[in-house]
mmCIF file of C-alpha atoms and ligand atoms in Angstrom:
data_model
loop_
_atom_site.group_PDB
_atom_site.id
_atom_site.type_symbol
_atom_site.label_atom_id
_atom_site.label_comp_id
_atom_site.label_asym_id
_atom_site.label_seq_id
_atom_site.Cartn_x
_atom_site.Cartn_y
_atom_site.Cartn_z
ATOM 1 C CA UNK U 1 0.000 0.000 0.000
ATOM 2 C CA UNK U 2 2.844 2.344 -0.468
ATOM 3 C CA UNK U 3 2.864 4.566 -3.261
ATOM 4 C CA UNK U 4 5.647 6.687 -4.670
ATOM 5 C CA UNK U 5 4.983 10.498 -4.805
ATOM 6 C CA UNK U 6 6.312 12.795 -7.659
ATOM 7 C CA UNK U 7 9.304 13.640 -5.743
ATOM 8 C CA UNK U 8 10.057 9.773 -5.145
ATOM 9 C CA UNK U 9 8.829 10.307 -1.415
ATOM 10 C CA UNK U 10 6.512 7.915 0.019
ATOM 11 C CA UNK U 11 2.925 9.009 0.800
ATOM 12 C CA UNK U 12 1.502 7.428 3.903
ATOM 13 C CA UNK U 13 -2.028 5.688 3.618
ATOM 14 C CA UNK U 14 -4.119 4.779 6.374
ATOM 15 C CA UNK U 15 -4.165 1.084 6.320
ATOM 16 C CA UNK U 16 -0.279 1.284 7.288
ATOM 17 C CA UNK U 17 0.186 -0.337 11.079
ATOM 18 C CA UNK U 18 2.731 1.236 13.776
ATOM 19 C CA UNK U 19 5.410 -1.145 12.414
ATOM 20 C CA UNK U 20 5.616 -0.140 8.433
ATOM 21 C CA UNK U 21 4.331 3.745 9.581
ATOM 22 C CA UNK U 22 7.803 3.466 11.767
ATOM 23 C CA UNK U 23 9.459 1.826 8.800
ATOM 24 C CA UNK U 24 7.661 4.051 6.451
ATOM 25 C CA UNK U 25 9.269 7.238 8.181
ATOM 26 C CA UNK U 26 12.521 5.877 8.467
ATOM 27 C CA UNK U 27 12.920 5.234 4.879
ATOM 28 C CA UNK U 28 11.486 8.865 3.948
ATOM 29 C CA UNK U 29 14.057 10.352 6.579
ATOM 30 C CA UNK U 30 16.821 8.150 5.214
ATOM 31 C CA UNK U 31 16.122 9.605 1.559
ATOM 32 C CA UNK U 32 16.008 12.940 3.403
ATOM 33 C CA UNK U 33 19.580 12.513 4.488
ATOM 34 C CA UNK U 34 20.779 11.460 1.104
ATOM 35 C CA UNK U 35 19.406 14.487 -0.528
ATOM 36 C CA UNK U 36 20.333 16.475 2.545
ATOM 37 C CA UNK U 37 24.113 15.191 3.034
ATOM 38 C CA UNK U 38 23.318 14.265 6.993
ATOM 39 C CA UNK U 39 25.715 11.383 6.507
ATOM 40 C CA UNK U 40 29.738 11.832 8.092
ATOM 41 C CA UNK U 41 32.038 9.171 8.114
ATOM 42 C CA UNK U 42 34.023 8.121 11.217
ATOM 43 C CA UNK U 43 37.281 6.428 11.217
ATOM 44 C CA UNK U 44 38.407 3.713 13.558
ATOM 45 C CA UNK U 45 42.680 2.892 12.865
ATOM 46 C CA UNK U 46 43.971 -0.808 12.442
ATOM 47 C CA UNK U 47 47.129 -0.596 14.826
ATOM 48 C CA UNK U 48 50.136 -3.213 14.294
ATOM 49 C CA UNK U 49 50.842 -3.744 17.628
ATOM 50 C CA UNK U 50 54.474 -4.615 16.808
ATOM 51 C CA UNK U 51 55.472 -1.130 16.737
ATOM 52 C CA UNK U 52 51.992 0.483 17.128
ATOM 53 C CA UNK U 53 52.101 2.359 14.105
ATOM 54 C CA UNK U 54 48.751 2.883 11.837
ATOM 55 C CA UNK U 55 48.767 0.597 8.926
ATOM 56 C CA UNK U 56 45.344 1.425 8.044
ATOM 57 C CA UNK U 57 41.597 2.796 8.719
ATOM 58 C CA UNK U 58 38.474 1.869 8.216
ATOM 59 C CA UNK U 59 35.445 4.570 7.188
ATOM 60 C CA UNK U 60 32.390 3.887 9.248
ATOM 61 C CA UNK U 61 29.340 5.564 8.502
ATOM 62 C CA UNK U 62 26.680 7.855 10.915
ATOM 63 C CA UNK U 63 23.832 9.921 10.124
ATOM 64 C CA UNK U 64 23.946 13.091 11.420
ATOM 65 C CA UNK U 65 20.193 13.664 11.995
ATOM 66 C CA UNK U 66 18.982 17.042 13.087
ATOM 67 C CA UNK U 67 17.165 16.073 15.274
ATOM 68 C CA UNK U 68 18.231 12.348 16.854
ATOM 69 C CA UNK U 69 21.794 13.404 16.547
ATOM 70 C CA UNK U 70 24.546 11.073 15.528
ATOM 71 C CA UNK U 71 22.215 7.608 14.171
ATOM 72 C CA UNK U 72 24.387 4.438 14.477
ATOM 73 C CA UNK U 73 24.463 2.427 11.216
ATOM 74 C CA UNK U 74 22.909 -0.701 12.564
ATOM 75 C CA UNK U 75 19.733 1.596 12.730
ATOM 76 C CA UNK U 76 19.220 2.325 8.932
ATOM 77 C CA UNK U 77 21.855 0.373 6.949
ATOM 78 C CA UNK U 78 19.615 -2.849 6.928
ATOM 79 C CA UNK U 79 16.551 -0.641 5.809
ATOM 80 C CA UNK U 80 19.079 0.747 2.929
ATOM 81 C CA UNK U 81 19.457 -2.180 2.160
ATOM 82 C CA UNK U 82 16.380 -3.196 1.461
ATOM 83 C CA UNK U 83 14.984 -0.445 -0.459
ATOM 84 C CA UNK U 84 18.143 -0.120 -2.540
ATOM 85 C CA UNK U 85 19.192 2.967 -0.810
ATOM 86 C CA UNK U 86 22.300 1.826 -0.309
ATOM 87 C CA UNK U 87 23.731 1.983 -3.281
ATOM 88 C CA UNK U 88 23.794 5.958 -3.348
ATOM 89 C CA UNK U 89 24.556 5.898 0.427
ATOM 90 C CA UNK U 90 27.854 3.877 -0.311
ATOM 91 C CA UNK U 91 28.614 6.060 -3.422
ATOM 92 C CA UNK U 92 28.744 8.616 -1.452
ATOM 93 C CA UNK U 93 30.709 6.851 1.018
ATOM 94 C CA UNK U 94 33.562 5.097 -1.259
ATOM 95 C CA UNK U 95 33.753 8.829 -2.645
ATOM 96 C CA UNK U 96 34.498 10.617 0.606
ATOM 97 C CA UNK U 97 36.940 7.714 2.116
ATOM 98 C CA UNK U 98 38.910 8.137 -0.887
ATOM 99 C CA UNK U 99 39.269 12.003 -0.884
ATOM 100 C CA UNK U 100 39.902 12.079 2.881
ATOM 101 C CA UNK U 101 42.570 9.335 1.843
ATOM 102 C CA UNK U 102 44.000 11.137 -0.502
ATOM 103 C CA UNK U 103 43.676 14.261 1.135
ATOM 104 C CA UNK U 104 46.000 13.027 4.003
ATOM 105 C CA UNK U 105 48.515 11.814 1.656
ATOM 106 C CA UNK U 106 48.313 15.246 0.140
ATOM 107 C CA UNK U 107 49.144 16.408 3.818
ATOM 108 C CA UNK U 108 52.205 14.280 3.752
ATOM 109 C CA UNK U 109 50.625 11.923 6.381
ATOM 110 C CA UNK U 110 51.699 8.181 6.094
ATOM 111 C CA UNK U 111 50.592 6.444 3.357
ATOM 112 C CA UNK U 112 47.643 3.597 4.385
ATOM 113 C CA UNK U 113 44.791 1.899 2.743
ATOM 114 C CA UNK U 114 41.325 3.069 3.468
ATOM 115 C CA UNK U 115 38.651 0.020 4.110
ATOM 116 C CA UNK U 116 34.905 0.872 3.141
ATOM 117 C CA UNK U 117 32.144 -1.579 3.920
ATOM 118 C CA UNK U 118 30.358 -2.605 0.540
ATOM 119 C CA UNK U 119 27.010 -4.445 0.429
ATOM 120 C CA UNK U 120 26.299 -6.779 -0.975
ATOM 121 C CA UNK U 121 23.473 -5.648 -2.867
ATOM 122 C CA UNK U 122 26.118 -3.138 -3.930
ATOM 123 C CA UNK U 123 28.753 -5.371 -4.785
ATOM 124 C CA UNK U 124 26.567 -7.361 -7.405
ATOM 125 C CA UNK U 125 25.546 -3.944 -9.104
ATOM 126 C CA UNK U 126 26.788 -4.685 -13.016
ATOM 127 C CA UNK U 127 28.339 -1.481 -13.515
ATOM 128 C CA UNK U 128 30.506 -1.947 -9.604
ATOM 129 C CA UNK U 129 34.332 -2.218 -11.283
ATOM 130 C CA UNK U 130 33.128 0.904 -13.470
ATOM 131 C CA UNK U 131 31.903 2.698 -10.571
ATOM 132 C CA UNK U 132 35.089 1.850 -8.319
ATOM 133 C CA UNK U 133 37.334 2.701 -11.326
ATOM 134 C CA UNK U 134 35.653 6.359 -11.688
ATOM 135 C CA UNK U 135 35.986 6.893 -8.158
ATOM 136 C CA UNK U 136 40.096 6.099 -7.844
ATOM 137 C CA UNK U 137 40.251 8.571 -11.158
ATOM 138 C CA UNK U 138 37.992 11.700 -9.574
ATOM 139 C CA UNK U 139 39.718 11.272 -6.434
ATOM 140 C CA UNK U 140 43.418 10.903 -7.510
ATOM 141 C CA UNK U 141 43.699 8.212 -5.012
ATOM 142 C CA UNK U 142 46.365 4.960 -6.166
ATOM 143 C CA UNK U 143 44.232 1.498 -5.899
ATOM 144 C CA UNK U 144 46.758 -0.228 -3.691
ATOM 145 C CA UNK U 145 45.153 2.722 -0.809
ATOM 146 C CA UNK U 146 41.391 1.169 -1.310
ATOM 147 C CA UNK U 147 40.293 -1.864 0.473
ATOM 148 C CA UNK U 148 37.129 -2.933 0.212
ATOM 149 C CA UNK U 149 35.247 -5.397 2.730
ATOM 150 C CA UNK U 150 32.972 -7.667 1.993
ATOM 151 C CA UNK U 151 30.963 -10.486 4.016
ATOM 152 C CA UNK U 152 30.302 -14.143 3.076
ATOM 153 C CA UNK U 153 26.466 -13.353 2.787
ATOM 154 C CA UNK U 154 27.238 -13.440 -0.678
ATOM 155 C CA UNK U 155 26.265 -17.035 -1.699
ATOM 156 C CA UNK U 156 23.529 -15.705 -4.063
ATOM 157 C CA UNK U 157 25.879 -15.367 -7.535
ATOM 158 C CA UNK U 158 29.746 -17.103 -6.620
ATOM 159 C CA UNK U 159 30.544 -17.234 -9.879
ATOM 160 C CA UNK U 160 29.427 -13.336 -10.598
ATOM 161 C CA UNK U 161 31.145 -12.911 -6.988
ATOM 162 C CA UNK U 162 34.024 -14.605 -8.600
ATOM 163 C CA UNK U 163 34.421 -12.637 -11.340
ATOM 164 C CA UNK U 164 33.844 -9.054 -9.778
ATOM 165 C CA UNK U 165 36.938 -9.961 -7.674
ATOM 166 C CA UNK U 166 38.945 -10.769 -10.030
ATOM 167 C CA UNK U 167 38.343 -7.543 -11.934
ATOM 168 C CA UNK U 168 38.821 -5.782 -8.417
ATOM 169 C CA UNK U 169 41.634 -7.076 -8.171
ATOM 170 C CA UNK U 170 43.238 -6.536 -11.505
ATOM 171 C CA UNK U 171 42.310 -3.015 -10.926
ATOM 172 C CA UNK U 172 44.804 -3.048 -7.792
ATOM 173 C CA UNK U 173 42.216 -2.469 -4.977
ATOM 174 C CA UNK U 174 42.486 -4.463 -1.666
ATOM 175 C CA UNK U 175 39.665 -6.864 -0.676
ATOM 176 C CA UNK U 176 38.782 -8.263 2.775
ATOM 177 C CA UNK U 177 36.102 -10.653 3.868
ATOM 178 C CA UNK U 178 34.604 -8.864 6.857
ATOM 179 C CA UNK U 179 32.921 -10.587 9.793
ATOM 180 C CA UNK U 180 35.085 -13.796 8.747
ATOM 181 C CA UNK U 181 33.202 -16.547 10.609
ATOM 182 C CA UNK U 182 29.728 -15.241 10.908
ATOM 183 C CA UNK U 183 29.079 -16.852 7.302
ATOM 184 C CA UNK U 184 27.575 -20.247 5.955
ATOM 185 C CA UNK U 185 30.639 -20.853 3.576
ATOM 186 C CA UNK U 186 33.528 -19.426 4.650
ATOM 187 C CA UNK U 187 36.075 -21.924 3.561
ATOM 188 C CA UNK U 188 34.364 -21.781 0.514
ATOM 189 C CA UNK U 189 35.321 -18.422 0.450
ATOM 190 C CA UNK U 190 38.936 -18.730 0.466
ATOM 191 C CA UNK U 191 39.484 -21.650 -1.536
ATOM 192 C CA UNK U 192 37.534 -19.715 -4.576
ATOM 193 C CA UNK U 193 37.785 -15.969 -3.995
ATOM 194 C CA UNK U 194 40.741 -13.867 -4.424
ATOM 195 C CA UNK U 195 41.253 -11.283 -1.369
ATOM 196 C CA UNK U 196 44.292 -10.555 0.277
ATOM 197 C CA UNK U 197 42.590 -10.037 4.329
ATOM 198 C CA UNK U 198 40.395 -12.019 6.521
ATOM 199 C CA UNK U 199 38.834 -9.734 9.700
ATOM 200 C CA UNK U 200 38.216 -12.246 12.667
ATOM 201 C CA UNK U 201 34.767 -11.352 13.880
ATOM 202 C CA UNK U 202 34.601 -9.797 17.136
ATOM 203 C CA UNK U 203 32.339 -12.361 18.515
ATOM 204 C CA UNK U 204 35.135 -14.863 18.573
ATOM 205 C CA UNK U 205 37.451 -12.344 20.184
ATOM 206 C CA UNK U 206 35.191 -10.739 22.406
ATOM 207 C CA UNK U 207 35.644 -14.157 25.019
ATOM 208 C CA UNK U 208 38.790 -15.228 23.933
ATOM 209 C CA UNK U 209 39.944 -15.457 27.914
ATOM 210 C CA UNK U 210 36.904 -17.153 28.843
ATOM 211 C CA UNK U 211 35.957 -19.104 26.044
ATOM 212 C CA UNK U 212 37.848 -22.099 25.319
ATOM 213 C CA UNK U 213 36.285 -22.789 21.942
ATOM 214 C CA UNK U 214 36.621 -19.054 20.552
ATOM 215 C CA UNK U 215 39.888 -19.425 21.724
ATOM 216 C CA UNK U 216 40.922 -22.243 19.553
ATOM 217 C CA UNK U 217 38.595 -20.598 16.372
ATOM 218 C CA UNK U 218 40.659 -17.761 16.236
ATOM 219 C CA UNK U 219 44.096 -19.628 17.055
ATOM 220 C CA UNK U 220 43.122 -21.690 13.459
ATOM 221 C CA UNK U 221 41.764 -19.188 11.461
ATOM 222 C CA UNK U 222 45.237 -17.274 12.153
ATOM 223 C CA UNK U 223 47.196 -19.685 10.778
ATOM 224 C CA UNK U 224 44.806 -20.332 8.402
ATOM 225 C CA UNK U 225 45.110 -17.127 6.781
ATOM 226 C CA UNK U 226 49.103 -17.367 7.414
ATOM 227 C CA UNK U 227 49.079 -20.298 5.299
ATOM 228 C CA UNK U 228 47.150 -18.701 2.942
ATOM 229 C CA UNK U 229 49.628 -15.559 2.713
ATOM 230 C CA UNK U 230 46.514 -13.393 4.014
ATOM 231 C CA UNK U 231 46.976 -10.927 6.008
ATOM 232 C CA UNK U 232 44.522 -11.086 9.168
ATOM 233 C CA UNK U 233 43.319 -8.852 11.676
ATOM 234 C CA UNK U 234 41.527 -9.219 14.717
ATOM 235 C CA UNK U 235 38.284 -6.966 15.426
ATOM 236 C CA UNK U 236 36.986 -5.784 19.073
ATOM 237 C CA UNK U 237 39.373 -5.780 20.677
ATOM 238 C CA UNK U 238 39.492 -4.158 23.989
ATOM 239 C CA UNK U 239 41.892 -5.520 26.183
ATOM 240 C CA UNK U 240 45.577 -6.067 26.753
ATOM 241 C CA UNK U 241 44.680 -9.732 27.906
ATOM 242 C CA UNK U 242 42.603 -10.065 24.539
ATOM 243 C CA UNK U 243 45.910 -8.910 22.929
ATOM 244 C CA UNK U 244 48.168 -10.537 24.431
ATOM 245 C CA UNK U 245 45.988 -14.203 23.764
ATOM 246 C CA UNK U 246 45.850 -12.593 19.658
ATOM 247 C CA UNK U 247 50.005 -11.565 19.469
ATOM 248 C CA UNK U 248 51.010 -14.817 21.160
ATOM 249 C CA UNK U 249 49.153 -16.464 18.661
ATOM 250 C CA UNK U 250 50.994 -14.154 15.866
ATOM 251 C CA UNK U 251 48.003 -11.928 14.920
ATOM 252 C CA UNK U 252 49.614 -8.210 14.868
ATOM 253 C CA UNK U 253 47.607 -6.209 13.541
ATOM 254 C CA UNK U 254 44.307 -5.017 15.317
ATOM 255 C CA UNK U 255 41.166 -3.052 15.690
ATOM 256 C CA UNK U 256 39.246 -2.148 18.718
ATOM 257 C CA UNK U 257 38.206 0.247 21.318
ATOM 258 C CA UNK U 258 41.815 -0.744 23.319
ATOM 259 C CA UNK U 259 43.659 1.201 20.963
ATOM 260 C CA UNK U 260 40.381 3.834 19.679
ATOM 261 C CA UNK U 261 37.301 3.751 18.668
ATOM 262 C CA UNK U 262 36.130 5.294 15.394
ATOM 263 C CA UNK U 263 36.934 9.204 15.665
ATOM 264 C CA UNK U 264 36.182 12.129 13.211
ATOM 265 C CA UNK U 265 38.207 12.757 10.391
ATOM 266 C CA UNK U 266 40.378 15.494 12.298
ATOM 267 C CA UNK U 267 40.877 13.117 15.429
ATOM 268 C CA UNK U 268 42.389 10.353 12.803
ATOM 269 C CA UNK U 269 44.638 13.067 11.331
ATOM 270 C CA UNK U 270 46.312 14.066 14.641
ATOM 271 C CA UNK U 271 47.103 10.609 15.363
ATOM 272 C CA UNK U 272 48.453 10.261 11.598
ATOM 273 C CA UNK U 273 50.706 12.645 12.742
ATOM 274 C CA UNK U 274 51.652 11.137 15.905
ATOM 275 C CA UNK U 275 52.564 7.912 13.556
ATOM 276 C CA UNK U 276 54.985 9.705 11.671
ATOM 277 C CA UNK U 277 57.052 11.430 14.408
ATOM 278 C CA UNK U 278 56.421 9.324 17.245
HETATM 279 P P1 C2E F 301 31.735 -3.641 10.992
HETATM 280 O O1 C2E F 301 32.108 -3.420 9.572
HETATM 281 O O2 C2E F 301 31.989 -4.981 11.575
HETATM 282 O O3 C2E F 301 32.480 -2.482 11.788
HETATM 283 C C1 C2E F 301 32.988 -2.642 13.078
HETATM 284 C C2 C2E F 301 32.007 -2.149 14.106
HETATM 285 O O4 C2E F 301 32.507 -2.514 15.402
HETATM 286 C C3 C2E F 301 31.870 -0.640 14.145
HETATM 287 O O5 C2E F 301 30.541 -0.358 14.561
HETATM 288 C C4 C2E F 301 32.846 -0.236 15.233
HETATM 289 O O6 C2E F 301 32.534 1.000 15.834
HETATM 290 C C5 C2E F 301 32.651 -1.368 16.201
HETATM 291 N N1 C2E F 301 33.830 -1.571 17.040
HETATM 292 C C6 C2E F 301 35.120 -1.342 16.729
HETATM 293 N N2 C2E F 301 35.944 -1.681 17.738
HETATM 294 C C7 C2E F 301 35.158 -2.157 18.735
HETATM 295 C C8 C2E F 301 35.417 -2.667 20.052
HETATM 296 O O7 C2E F 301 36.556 -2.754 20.517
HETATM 297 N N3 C2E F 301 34.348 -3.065 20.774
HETATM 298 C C9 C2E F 301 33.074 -2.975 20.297
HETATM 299 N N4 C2E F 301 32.083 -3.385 21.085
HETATM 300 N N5 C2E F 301 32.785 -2.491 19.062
HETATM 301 C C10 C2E F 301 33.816 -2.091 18.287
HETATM 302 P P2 C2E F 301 29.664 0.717 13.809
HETATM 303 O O8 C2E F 301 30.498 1.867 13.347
HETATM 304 O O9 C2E F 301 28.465 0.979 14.645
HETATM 305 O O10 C2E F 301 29.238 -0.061 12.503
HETATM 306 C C11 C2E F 301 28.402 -1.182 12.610
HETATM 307 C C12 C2E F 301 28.285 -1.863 11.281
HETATM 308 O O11 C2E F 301 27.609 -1.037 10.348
HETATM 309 C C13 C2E F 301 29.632 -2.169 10.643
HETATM 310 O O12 C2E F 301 30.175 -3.327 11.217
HETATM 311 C C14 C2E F 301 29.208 -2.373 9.208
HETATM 312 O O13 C2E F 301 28.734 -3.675 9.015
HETATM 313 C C15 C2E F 301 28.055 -1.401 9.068
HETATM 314 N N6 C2E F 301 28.507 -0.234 8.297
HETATM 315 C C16 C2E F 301 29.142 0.889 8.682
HETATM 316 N N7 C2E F 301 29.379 1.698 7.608
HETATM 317 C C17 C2E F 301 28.895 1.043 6.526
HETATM 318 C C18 C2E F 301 28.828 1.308 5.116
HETATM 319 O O14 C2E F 301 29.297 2.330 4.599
HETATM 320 N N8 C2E F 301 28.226 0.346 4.322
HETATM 321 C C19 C2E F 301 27.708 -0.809 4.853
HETATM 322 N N9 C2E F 301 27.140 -1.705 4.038
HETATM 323 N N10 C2E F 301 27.774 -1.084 6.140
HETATM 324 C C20 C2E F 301 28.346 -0.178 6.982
HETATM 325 CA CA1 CA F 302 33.849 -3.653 8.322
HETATM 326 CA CA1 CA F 303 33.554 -6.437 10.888
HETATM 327 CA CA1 CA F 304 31.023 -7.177 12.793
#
């Protein structure tokens, strides 16, 4: 019962219950944003803890609403999803992570790759490579400084998967499989795709003292991906005893609230700086 306006905005009608009136809203105020620019990216660093240097950063997205204030994605990325608005929301996002990127470099602040979350509604757009490609040539930005991440909910198309990768990857952009874990197939994944990072969810590290069995997960998919020259880094993490558990069992580099949580584009810069004079 939802019909599209002349502007493309939903108009309400009567027979709509609390739940898709809520929903309803939500997707109006979501295409609000878009139109609006309400979104800001945050960016959270991935720390190698050998020498605690930066060796990259990952854009996270919030909606600056007017009126709620800062909207955490896990509020309106799933309804994105679903009416297809992510695909202009992650534009837009790709976009701005690379011209912050390169706008660092530009500042003569160490040179790191950039990790954007892509859909994967997105990521099975036709015209994804094409989009990708324009982006790297507006933006000035060198491929190697892109990484995109991707989860194993992807099962729909492998073969499409497969191929989109591949051209990804002849382009010179970074892949990681996000969430690596969480998924149906995720050997699967490695034996077939070509990505050069695996993210350990954090719900294996989060009880990594406690929990004998996420323990041992995240002890084999380390030297899983070590065997499989990927490079791997833990998520969540938030304590030196989580730490210690992920460098004894050679994982290096990390992400996580112990070392910061995502910060505004300024707050990353300062501690760019810090990186390249101590
Ligand atoms: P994610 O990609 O797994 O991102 C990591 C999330 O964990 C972030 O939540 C981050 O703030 C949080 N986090 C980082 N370190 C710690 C820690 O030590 N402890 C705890 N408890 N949490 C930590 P955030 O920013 O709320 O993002 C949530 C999810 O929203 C992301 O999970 C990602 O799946 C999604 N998301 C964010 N931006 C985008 C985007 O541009 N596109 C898409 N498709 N999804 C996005
Ligand atoms: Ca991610
Ligand atoms: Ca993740
Ligand atoms: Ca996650």
């Amino acid at each position: 019962v939802k019909e599209k306006g002349k502007s493309n905005v939903q108009i309400y009608t009567s027979s709509m219950n609390n739940t898709s009136l809520e929903r309803f809203n939500l997707e109006n105020d979501i295409r609000r944003a878009i139109e609006n620019g309400e979104f800001v990216l945050y960016y959270q660093p991935q720390i190698n803890t050998d020498n605690n240097e930066i060796v990259g950063v990952e854009a996270l997205i919030r909606w600056n609403d007017p009126i709620k204030g800062l909207v955490s994605p896990s509020h309106f990325i799933p309804i994105a999803e679903e009416s297809g608005m992510i695909i202009d929301i992650e534009n837009w996002v790709i976009k701005s992570a690379c011209e912050q990127n390169k706008a660092w470099q530009n500042e003569g602040l160490p040179k790191i790759p950039i990790s954007v979350n892509l859909s994967t509604r997105h990521f099975l757009q036709p015209n994804i490579v094409e989009m990708v490609t324009q982006v790297l040539e507006e933006t000035g930005l060198a491929p190697q400084f892109l990484n995109i991440e991707i989860t194993e909910s992807m099962s729909v198309d492998i073969d499409r998967a497969i191929t989109t990768l591949q051209k990804l990857k002849k382009l010179g952009v970074q892949i990681s499989i996000d969430d690596f874990g969480t998924g149906y197939s995720s050997l699967n994944y490695l034996k077939n795709f070509p990505i050069h990072k695996l993210k350990i969810d954090r719900s294996f590290v989060r009880d990594i003292k406690k929990n004998p069995n996420d323990a041992a997960i995240v002890s084999t998919i380390i030297s899983m991906a070590h065997h499989l020259n990927l490079e791997v880094i833990a998520e969540g993490v938030e304590s030196a005893e989580q730490l210690s558990y992920l460098n004894n069992n050679r994982c290096k580099i990390v992400q996580g609230y112990f070392f910061s949580p995502p910060v505004t584009a300024q707050q990353l810069q300062l501690k760019l700086l810090k990186n390249n004079f101590g």
